[in-house]
């Protein structure tokens, strides 16, 4: 099976393949109102009726076109060799940037795995980061409790149900009538859901050391995250029977547990080897997954801004109608990320109009502590640029040390390119 390969935001025509065109159009119609990554199909592909062309969105990953016919698709990033792993790990340095990562990265664990080339995506490190972050979110909200069955020999008391056969054998026959074998239910965190997760976490540690070369400088950071998460399961046993693993019933109240258990089951069943490598070549199998690149870029930039300016940068604050990515009240500055590499050489008028509208919003101006209507709020576009800055100058966001460029023809309108981490090593042989 060779998946069809595309690049994000690529456009293409299917005039010579009517059957595939009909299938794409049908799936696009079914997913027009997708509100989350788990509902997105065909990597967010859309169709331009005027040009009779399909075009990809800003999602990357792999997905099934038709699982029964073994037809799949791979969408690669437009920025070659961009290091998603480093971008995600950077997000973990900031609490808000690491919240709700299911809006950035989603794995369809219940779907059939797709065979892809290992040079396209290095998935095991991403899976570890994603799973540990998910469990960390569960641990912060508090582990769920449930009823567990306990069997114990009690001295001169009865609890739950007396196991008569065992009591006759161990108690009456040995003239130890005061020792009663009982089976009872106990309400604690040592429930089957938590035991499955802890079992998977133990395999996860094996995975971390197996891919430590690809984790590089992030190994220590990930181990610290792992230690923090596993400590929350200190009073949970790790044993899980095959029957419990196969026939678990999840409470819909605990939404995070559904995804966590699904990933944990995949990790346990593969004994930590969630990526199935072929004996020959560099192919491997992995469930369909999707990464929202604009949102990942936005979170990455926020982590950089937070590192330089701390709490002086507000994330996703504004009004219901107008909500820029970042506000910096101490400089009365509006910052917005645009995952558009063309910003380096040309001006996107739509983006300029959008930020100009933000600068005139009364609600946003109140948040920026602007009281004079004649005051012009400076605006800044942040875009990906291979020659851009790696960190922000801690003095001021619009400081010249940040390689800020004033956009010609506009007042108080700036742009700055941020360089994204790039993978320079080949990990396909790991």
Short mmCIF file of C-alpha atoms in Angstrom, two decimals:
data_model
loop_
_atom_site.label_atom_id
_atom_site.label_comp_id
_atom_site.label_asym_id
_atom_site.label_seq_id
_atom_site.Cartn_x
_atom_site.Cartn_y
_atom_site.Cartn_z
CA UNK A 1 0.00 0.00 0.00
CA UNK A 2 1.41 3.37 -1.06
CA UNK A 3 -0.56 6.30 0.42
CA UNK A 4 -1.26 9.29 -1.80
CA UNK A 5 1.16 12.02 -0.82
CA UNK A 6 0.24 15.71 -0.59
CA UNK A 7 1.67 18.87 0.97
CA UNK A 8 -0.33 21.16 3.24
CA UNK A 9 -2.16 23.91 1.34
CA UNK A 10 -1.42 22.17 -1.96
CA UNK A 11 -4.05 22.38 -4.73
CA UNK A 12 -4.63 19.66 -7.31
CA UNK A 13 -7.13 18.51 -9.96
CA UNK A 14 -8.77 15.08 -10.29
CA UNK A 15 -10.32 15.44 -13.75
CA UNK A 16 -8.80 12.10 -14.79
CA UNK A 17 -10.07 10.18 -11.75
CA UNK A 18 -13.86 10.59 -11.50
CA UNK A 19 -14.30 7.86 -8.85
CA UNK A 20 -11.79 9.40 -6.43
CA UNK A 21 -13.23 12.86 -7.08
CA UNK A 22 -16.75 11.68 -6.14
CA UNK A 23 -15.45 10.05 -2.97
CA UNK A 24 -13.57 13.20 -1.93
CA UNK A 25 -16.62 15.40 -2.57
CA UNK A 26 -18.86 13.07 -0.55
CA UNK A 27 -16.52 13.07 2.46
CA UNK A 28 -16.04 16.86 2.24
CA UNK A 29 -19.82 17.38 2.35
CA UNK A 30 -20.15 15.08 5.37
CA UNK A 31 -17.47 16.97 7.33
CA UNK A 32 -18.34 20.57 6.47
CA UNK A 33 -19.23 21.46 10.08
CA UNK A 34 -16.25 19.82 11.82
CA UNK A 35 -15.61 21.63 15.11
CA UNK A 36 -12.71 19.58 16.48
CA UNK A 37 -9.74 17.63 15.16
CA UNK A 38 -11.40 14.28 15.82
CA UNK A 39 -14.16 15.18 13.34
CA UNK A 40 -11.80 16.29 10.55
CA UNK A 41 -11.52 13.92 7.59
CA UNK A 42 -9.13 13.92 4.62
CA UNK A 43 -6.86 16.33 6.53
CA UNK A 44 -9.38 19.17 6.10
CA UNK A 45 -9.39 18.97 2.31
CA UNK A 46 -11.78 21.37 0.53
CA UNK A 47 -12.97 22.00 -3.02
CA UNK A 48 -12.99 25.13 -5.20
CA UNK A 49 -15.94 24.85 -7.60
CA UNK A 50 -14.83 27.77 -9.76
CA UNK A 51 -11.38 26.33 -10.44
CA UNK A 52 -12.53 22.69 -10.22
CA UNK A 53 -9.65 22.02 -7.84
CA UNK A 54 -9.19 20.37 -4.49
CA UNK A 55 -6.91 22.05 -1.98
CA UNK A 56 -5.40 20.93 1.29
CA UNK A 57 -5.79 22.81 4.55
CA UNK A 58 -3.08 23.54 7.13
CA UNK A 59 -3.41 20.09 8.72
CA UNK A 60 -0.72 17.45 8.35
CA UNK A 61 -0.76 13.75 9.17
CA UNK A 62 -2.19 10.54 7.74
CA UNK A 63 -5.77 9.43 7.19
CA UNK A 64 -7.78 6.80 5.39
CA UNK A 65 -9.49 7.62 2.12
CA UNK A 66 -11.10 4.19 2.07
CA UNK A 67 -9.95 1.68 4.69
CA UNK A 68 -11.69 -1.25 3.00
CA UNK A 69 -9.87 -0.61 -0.28
CA UNK A 70 -6.61 0.14 1.54
CA UNK A 71 -6.46 3.68 0.17
CA UNK A 72 -4.76 6.22 2.44
CA UNK A 73 -3.28 9.70 2.24
CA UNK A 74 -0.27 11.45 3.78
CA UNK A 75 -0.06 15.24 4.08
CA UNK A 76 3.44 16.60 4.67
CA UNK A 77 4.34 20.06 6.06
CA UNK A 78 5.13 22.87 3.63
CA UNK A 79 8.16 23.74 5.77
CA UNK A 80 10.46 20.80 5.12
CA UNK A 81 11.90 18.87 8.09
CA UNK A 82 10.11 21.03 10.66
CA UNK A 83 10.61 19.51 14.12
CA UNK A 84 7.13 19.06 15.67
CA UNK A 85 8.64 17.30 18.66
CA UNK A 86 10.71 20.32 19.69
CA UNK A 87 7.75 22.64 19.11
CA UNK A 88 5.53 20.49 21.34
CA UNK A 89 8.18 20.20 24.03
CA UNK A 90 8.56 23.98 24.00
CA UNK A 91 4.83 24.27 24.67
CA UNK A 92 5.31 22.28 27.90
CA UNK A 93 7.46 25.08 29.31
CA UNK A 94 4.28 27.17 29.58
CA UNK A 95 1.12 25.92 31.32
CA UNK A 96 -1.36 27.68 29.04
CA UNK A 97 0.49 26.67 25.87
CA UNK A 98 0.28 23.01 26.92
CA UNK A 99 -3.44 23.06 27.78
CA UNK A 100 -5.92 21.19 25.55
CA UNK A 101 -3.28 19.72 23.26
CA UNK A 102 -6.07 17.69 21.64
CA UNK A 103 -6.69 20.94 19.70
CA UNK A 104 -3.18 20.58 18.28
CA UNK A 105 -2.61 16.84 17.88
CA UNK A 106 -5.10 13.97 17.74
CA UNK A 107 -4.64 10.21 17.20
CA UNK A 108 -7.54 8.00 16.05
CA UNK A 109 -6.48 5.01 18.10
CA UNK A 110 -9.56 2.96 17.25
CA UNK A 111 -8.92 3.14 13.49
CA UNK A 112 -6.90 0.64 11.50
CA UNK A 113 -3.16 1.50 11.32
CA UNK A 114 -1.78 2.95 8.09
CA UNK A 115 1.55 1.96 6.59
CA UNK A 116 3.74 5.03 6.04
CA UNK A 117 7.39 5.83 5.40
CA UNK A 118 9.44 6.52 8.53
CA UNK A 119 11.08 9.48 6.78
CA UNK A 120 7.68 11.24 6.65
CA UNK A 121 6.96 11.31 10.38
CA UNK A 122 8.78 10.11 13.50
CA UNK A 123 5.73 9.18 15.53
CA UNK A 124 6.90 7.34 18.64
CA UNK A 125 8.36 10.41 20.43
CA UNK A 126 5.20 12.39 19.60
CA UNK A 127 3.01 9.61 20.96
CA UNK A 128 4.94 9.57 24.25
CA UNK A 129 4.65 13.34 24.64
CA UNK A 130 0.95 13.28 23.75
CA UNK A 131 0.11 10.40 26.14
CA UNK A 132 2.05 11.81 29.10
CA UNK A 133 0.46 15.24 28.61
CA UNK A 134 -3.00 13.66 28.51
CA UNK A 135 -2.38 11.71 31.73
CA UNK A 136 -0.92 14.83 33.34
CA UNK A 137 -4.19 16.65 32.61
CA UNK A 138 -6.15 13.79 34.19
CA UNK A 139 -3.90 13.80 37.26
CA UNK A 140 -4.32 17.56 37.73
CA UNK A 141 -8.11 17.18 37.71
CA UNK A 142 -7.87 14.27 40.14
CA UNK A 143 -7.93 10.53 39.45
CA UNK A 144 -11.34 8.94 39.31
CA UNK A 145 -12.32 6.48 42.02
CA UNK A 146 -14.24 3.27 41.62
CA UNK A 147 -15.31 0.09 43.39
CA UNK A 148 -12.67 -2.64 43.48
CA UNK A 149 -13.08 -6.21 44.74
CA UNK A 150 -10.99 -7.11 47.78
CA UNK A 151 -10.48 -10.55 49.31
CA UNK A 152 -9.13 -10.61 52.85
CA UNK A 153 -8.98 -12.85 55.90
CA UNK A 154 -10.44 -10.74 58.74
CA UNK A 155 -9.98 -11.34 62.45
CA UNK A 156 -13.24 -11.68 64.39
CA UNK A 157 -15.31 -9.61 61.99
CA UNK A 158 -17.25 -9.88 58.73
CA UNK A 159 -17.12 -7.47 55.84
CA UNK A 160 -19.07 -7.95 52.62
CA UNK A 161 -19.65 -11.59 51.71
CA UNK A 162 -18.22 -14.60 53.55
CA UNK A 163 -16.44 -17.04 51.21
CA UNK A 164 -17.79 -20.17 52.86
CA UNK A 165 -15.70 -22.76 51.02
CA UNK A 166 -12.46 -21.01 51.90
CA UNK A 167 -13.65 -20.29 55.48
CA UNK A 168 -14.47 -23.97 56.07
CA UNK A 169 -11.10 -25.03 54.66
CA UNK A 170 -8.91 -22.40 56.35
CA UNK A 171 -10.98 -21.49 59.39
CA UNK A 172 -13.18 -24.28 60.72
CA UNK A 173 -10.99 -27.21 59.61
CA UNK A 174 -7.90 -25.64 61.23
CA UNK A 175 -9.87 -24.57 64.33
CA UNK A 176 -9.36 -20.88 63.55
CA UNK A 177 -13.01 -19.88 63.58
CA UNK A 178 -12.22 -16.24 64.36
CA UNK A 179 -10.40 -15.84 60.99
CA UNK A 180 -13.11 -15.20 58.38
CA UNK A 181 -12.40 -15.07 54.61
CA UNK A 182 -14.43 -12.21 53.12
CA UNK A 183 -14.93 -10.65 49.73
CA UNK A 184 -16.03 -7.00 49.69
CA UNK A 185 -16.01 -3.88 47.52
CA UNK A 186 -13.80 -0.93 48.36
CA UNK A 187 -14.12 2.58 46.88
CA UNK A 188 -10.66 3.97 45.98
CA UNK A 189 -8.47 5.12 43.07
CA UNK A 190 -7.18 1.58 42.45
CA UNK A 191 -9.90 1.02 39.87
CA UNK A 192 -9.42 -0.77 36.56
CA UNK A 193 -9.16 2.45 34.51
CA UNK A 194 -6.27 3.76 36.59
CA UNK A 195 -4.57 0.37 36.63
CA UNK A 196 -4.66 0.26 32.82
CA UNK A 197 -3.14 3.74 32.62
CA UNK A 198 -0.39 2.90 35.13
CA UNK A 199 0.43 -0.28 33.25
CA UNK A 200 0.77 1.76 30.04
CA UNK A 201 2.91 4.36 31.81
CA UNK A 202 5.39 1.65 32.81
CA UNK A 203 5.68 0.62 29.16
CA UNK A 204 5.97 4.31 28.31
CA UNK A 205 9.20 4.56 30.27
CA UNK A 206 10.64 1.75 28.17
CA UNK A 207 9.60 3.67 25.07
CA UNK A 208 11.32 6.83 26.32
CA UNK A 209 14.68 5.09 26.67
CA UNK A 210 14.22 3.24 23.38
CA UNK A 211 13.84 6.54 21.46
CA UNK A 212 16.14 8.63 23.66
CA UNK A 213 18.42 9.44 20.71
CA UNK A 214 15.56 11.08 18.84
CA UNK A 215 14.47 12.91 22.01
CA UNK A 216 17.93 14.44 22.31
CA UNK A 217 18.01 17.42 24.67
CA UNK A 218 14.33 16.87 25.55
CA UNK A 219 15.03 13.56 27.30
CA UNK A 220 15.53 15.09 30.75
CA UNK A 221 12.46 17.31 30.40
CA UNK A 222 10.29 14.36 29.38
CA UNK A 223 11.62 12.19 32.22
CA UNK A 224 10.72 14.95 34.70
CA UNK A 225 7.21 15.08 33.23
CA UNK A 226 7.00 11.28 33.48
CA UNK A 227 8.12 11.27 37.13
CA UNK A 228 5.51 13.90 37.99
CA UNK A 229 2.74 11.91 36.32
CA UNK A 230 3.66 8.45 37.65
CA UNK A 231 3.80 9.80 41.23
CA UNK A 232 0.05 10.49 41.01
CA UNK A 233 -0.46 6.71 40.54
CA UNK A 234 1.61 5.71 43.58
CA UNK A 235 -1.37 4.02 45.27
CA UNK A 236 -2.52 2.28 42.08
CA UNK A 237 -1.42 -1.25 41.21
CA UNK A 238 -0.25 -2.01 37.69
CA UNK A 239 -1.77 -5.46 37.19
CA UNK A 240 -4.45 -5.71 34.50
CA UNK A 241 -6.02 -8.98 33.40
CA UNK A 242 -6.73 -9.59 29.70
CA UNK A 243 -10.45 -9.69 30.48
CA UNK A 244 -10.34 -6.26 32.15
CA UNK A 245 -8.38 -4.83 29.25
CA UNK A 246 -10.85 -6.19 26.72
CA UNK A 247 -14.18 -5.53 28.46
CA UNK A 248 -13.80 -2.19 30.19
CA UNK A 249 -16.87 0.07 30.44
CA UNK A 250 -16.08 3.78 30.62
CA UNK A 251 -18.14 6.41 32.39
CA UNK A 252 -19.03 9.20 29.88
CA UNK A 253 -18.64 11.75 32.69
CA UNK A 254 -14.84 11.27 32.54
CA UNK A 255 -14.20 12.36 28.95
CA UNK A 256 -10.41 12.49 29.18
CA UNK A 257 -10.34 8.87 30.32
CA UNK A 258 -11.89 7.63 27.07
CA UNK A 259 -8.97 8.83 24.96
CA UNK A 260 -6.41 7.91 27.62
CA UNK A 261 -7.70 4.34 27.93
CA UNK A 262 -7.75 3.97 24.15
CA UNK A 263 -4.09 5.01 23.90
CA UNK A 264 -3.15 2.95 26.97
CA UNK A 265 -4.71 -0.19 25.50
CA UNK A 266 -2.77 0.34 22.28
CA UNK A 267 0.49 0.73 24.23
CA UNK A 268 -0.17 -2.35 26.41
CA UNK A 269 -1.21 -4.60 23.52
CA UNK A 270 1.96 -3.70 21.61
CA UNK A 271 4.08 -4.05 24.79
CA UNK A 272 5.28 -0.52 24.25
CA UNK A 273 5.99 -1.09 20.56
CA UNK A 274 3.12 1.01 19.22
CA UNK A 275 4.89 1.59 15.93
CA UNK A 276 4.92 -1.63 13.92
CA UNK A 277 8.09 -1.69 11.81
CA UNK A 278 8.45 -3.97 8.83
CA UNK A 279 11.37 -6.38 8.73
CA UNK A 280 12.46 -4.93 5.39
CA UNK A 281 12.71 -1.32 4.39
CA UNK A 282 11.78 1.71 6.47
CA UNK A 283 7.99 1.37 6.54
CA UNK A 284 5.92 1.31 9.72
CA UNK A 285 2.27 1.21 10.71
CA UNK A 286 0.55 3.78 12.89
CA UNK A 287 -3.10 4.81 13.47
CA UNK A 288 -4.42 7.89 11.59
CA UNK A 289 -3.40 11.15 13.22
CA UNK A 290 -3.71 14.86 12.53
CA UNK A 291 -1.67 17.92 13.57
CA UNK A 292 -3.06 21.45 13.28
CA UNK A 293 0.02 23.41 12.22
CA UNK A 294 -1.36 26.98 12.68
CA UNK A 295 -2.44 26.16 16.25
CA UNK A 296 0.88 24.45 16.99
CA UNK A 297 2.73 27.50 15.65
CA UNK A 298 0.53 29.78 17.77
CA UNK A 299 1.26 27.77 20.94
CA UNK A 300 4.97 27.66 20.11
CA UNK A 301 5.12 31.46 19.71
CA UNK A 302 3.22 31.89 22.98
CA UNK A 303 5.81 29.75 24.76
CA UNK A 304 8.55 32.02 23.34
CA UNK A 305 6.67 35.18 24.37
CA UNK A 306 5.98 33.79 27.84
CA UNK A 307 9.65 32.93 28.23
CA UNK A 308 10.64 36.53 27.43
CA UNK A 309 7.81 38.58 28.98
CA UNK A 310 6.01 36.26 31.41
CA UNK A 311 2.54 37.28 32.57
CA UNK A 312 2.66 40.59 30.71
CA UNK A 313 1.47 38.68 27.60
CA UNK A 314 -2.21 37.72 27.62
CA UNK A 315 -3.25 34.73 25.52
CA UNK A 316 -6.59 34.57 23.68
CA UNK A 317 -8.10 37.56 25.50
CA UNK A 318 -10.58 39.96 23.91
CA UNK A 319 -14.28 40.02 23.15
CA UNK A 320 -16.64 37.39 21.75
CA UNK A 321 -16.35 38.90 18.28
CA UNK A 322 -12.69 39.94 18.39
CA UNK A 323 -10.05 37.72 19.93
CA UNK A 324 -6.44 38.25 18.83
CA UNK A 325 -3.82 35.66 19.73
CA UNK A 326 -1.91 37.86 22.19
CA UNK A 327 -2.20 41.21 23.96
CA UNK A 328 0.65 43.04 25.71
CA UNK A 329 -0.93 45.84 27.81
CA UNK A 330 2.38 47.34 29.00
CA UNK A 331 3.18 48.23 25.37
CA UNK A 332 -0.48 48.51 24.25
CA UNK A 333 0.52 45.95 21.63
CA UNK A 334 -1.64 43.50 19.65
CA UNK A 335 0.17 40.38 18.40
CA UNK A 336 -1.22 37.79 16.00
CA UNK A 337 0.43 34.68 14.58
CA UNK A 338 0.03 33.78 10.92
CA UNK A 339 1.30 30.45 9.70
CA UNK A 340 2.06 32.00 6.30
CA UNK A 341 5.64 31.90 5.04
CA UNK A 342 4.81 34.41 2.25
CA UNK A 343 4.70 37.19 4.86
CA UNK A 344 8.48 37.44 4.46
CA UNK A 345 8.24 38.86 0.94
CA UNK A 346 4.72 40.26 0.60
CA UNK A 347 1.94 41.90 2.61
CA UNK A 348 -1.29 40.01 3.22
CA UNK A 349 -3.92 42.76 3.19
CA UNK A 350 -6.57 40.55 4.80
CA UNK A 351 -4.33 39.99 7.83
CA UNK A 352 -3.64 43.74 8.09
CA UNK A 353 -7.35 44.53 8.00
CA UNK A 354 -8.03 41.91 10.67
CA UNK A 355 -5.51 43.37 13.13
CA UNK A 356 -6.61 46.91 12.30
CA UNK A 357 -10.11 45.88 13.34
CA UNK A 358 -8.76 44.48 16.62
CA UNK A 359 -6.99 47.80 17.27
CA UNK A 360 -10.33 49.63 17.01
CA UNK A 361 -12.30 47.24 19.22
CA UNK A 362 -13.38 49.02 22.42
CA UNK A 363 -13.19 45.81 24.42
CA UNK A 364 -9.63 45.10 23.31
CA UNK A 365 -8.56 48.73 23.88
CA UNK A 366 -9.90 48.48 27.44
CA UNK A 367 -7.78 45.38 28.01
CA UNK A 368 -4.79 47.27 26.65
CA UNK A 369 -5.63 50.14 29.04
CA UNK A 370 -6.03 52.62 26.19
CA UNK A 371 -8.36 55.45 27.20
CA UNK A 372 -7.62 58.02 24.48
CA UNK A 373 -9.50 57.31 21.24
CA UNK A 374 -6.78 59.07 19.23
CA UNK A 375 -4.11 56.61 20.42
CA UNK A 376 -2.98 54.16 17.73
CA UNK A 377 -2.33 50.69 19.12
CA UNK A 378 0.74 49.08 17.54
CA UNK A 379 0.12 45.74 15.83
CA UNK A 380 2.55 42.94 15.09
CA UNK A 381 2.33 39.91 12.80
CA UNK A 382 4.45 36.88 13.73
CA UNK A 383 5.14 34.44 10.88
CA UNK A 384 7.48 31.45 10.28
CA UNK A 385 10.80 32.36 8.69
CA UNK A 386 13.90 30.18 8.37
CA UNK A 387 16.04 33.29 8.88
CA UNK A 388 13.92 34.66 11.72
CA UNK A 389 14.59 35.03 15.44
CA UNK A 390 14.74 32.03 17.79
CA UNK A 391 13.88 33.98 20.96
CA UNK A 392 12.37 37.36 21.81
CA UNK A 393 14.36 40.21 23.36
CA UNK A 394 13.23 40.49 27.01
CA UNK A 395 13.22 44.31 27.00
CA UNK A 396 10.40 44.98 24.54
CA UNK A 397 8.46 43.01 21.93
CA UNK A 398 8.91 45.78 19.36
CA UNK A 399 12.58 46.30 20.19
CA UNK A 400 14.95 46.47 17.22
CA UNK A 401 16.90 43.52 18.68
CA UNK A 402 13.91 41.32 17.76
CA UNK A 403 14.57 42.08 14.08
CA UNK A 404 11.19 43.84 13.92
CA UNK A 405 10.31 45.31 10.53
CA UNK A 406 7.95 48.25 10.08
CA UNK A 407 5.51 47.47 7.26
CA UNK A 408 5.69 50.12 4.54
CA UNK A 409 2.53 52.12 3.98
CA UNK A 410 1.11 51.51 7.48
CA UNK A 411 1.42 53.34 10.79
CA UNK A 412 2.58 51.36 13.83
CA UNK A 413 2.31 48.05 12.00
CA UNK A 414 5.16 45.57 12.39
CA UNK A 415 6.12 42.06 11.37
CA UNK A 416 8.69 39.61 12.72
CA UNK A 417 9.76 36.19 11.48
CA UNK A 418 10.29 33.33 13.93
CA UNK A 419 12.52 30.42 12.95
CA UNK A 420 11.06 26.97 13.55
CA UNK A 421 13.20 24.07 14.80
CA UNK A 422 14.39 21.77 12.03
CA UNK A 423 15.25 18.05 12.13
CA UNK A 424 18.79 17.57 10.86
CA UNK A 425 19.28 13.91 11.76
CA UNK A 426 17.85 10.83 10.14
CA UNK A 427 16.04 8.76 12.79
CA UNK A 428 14.65 6.14 10.40
CA UNK A 429 17.17 3.57 11.63
CA UNK A 430 16.23 3.85 15.29
#
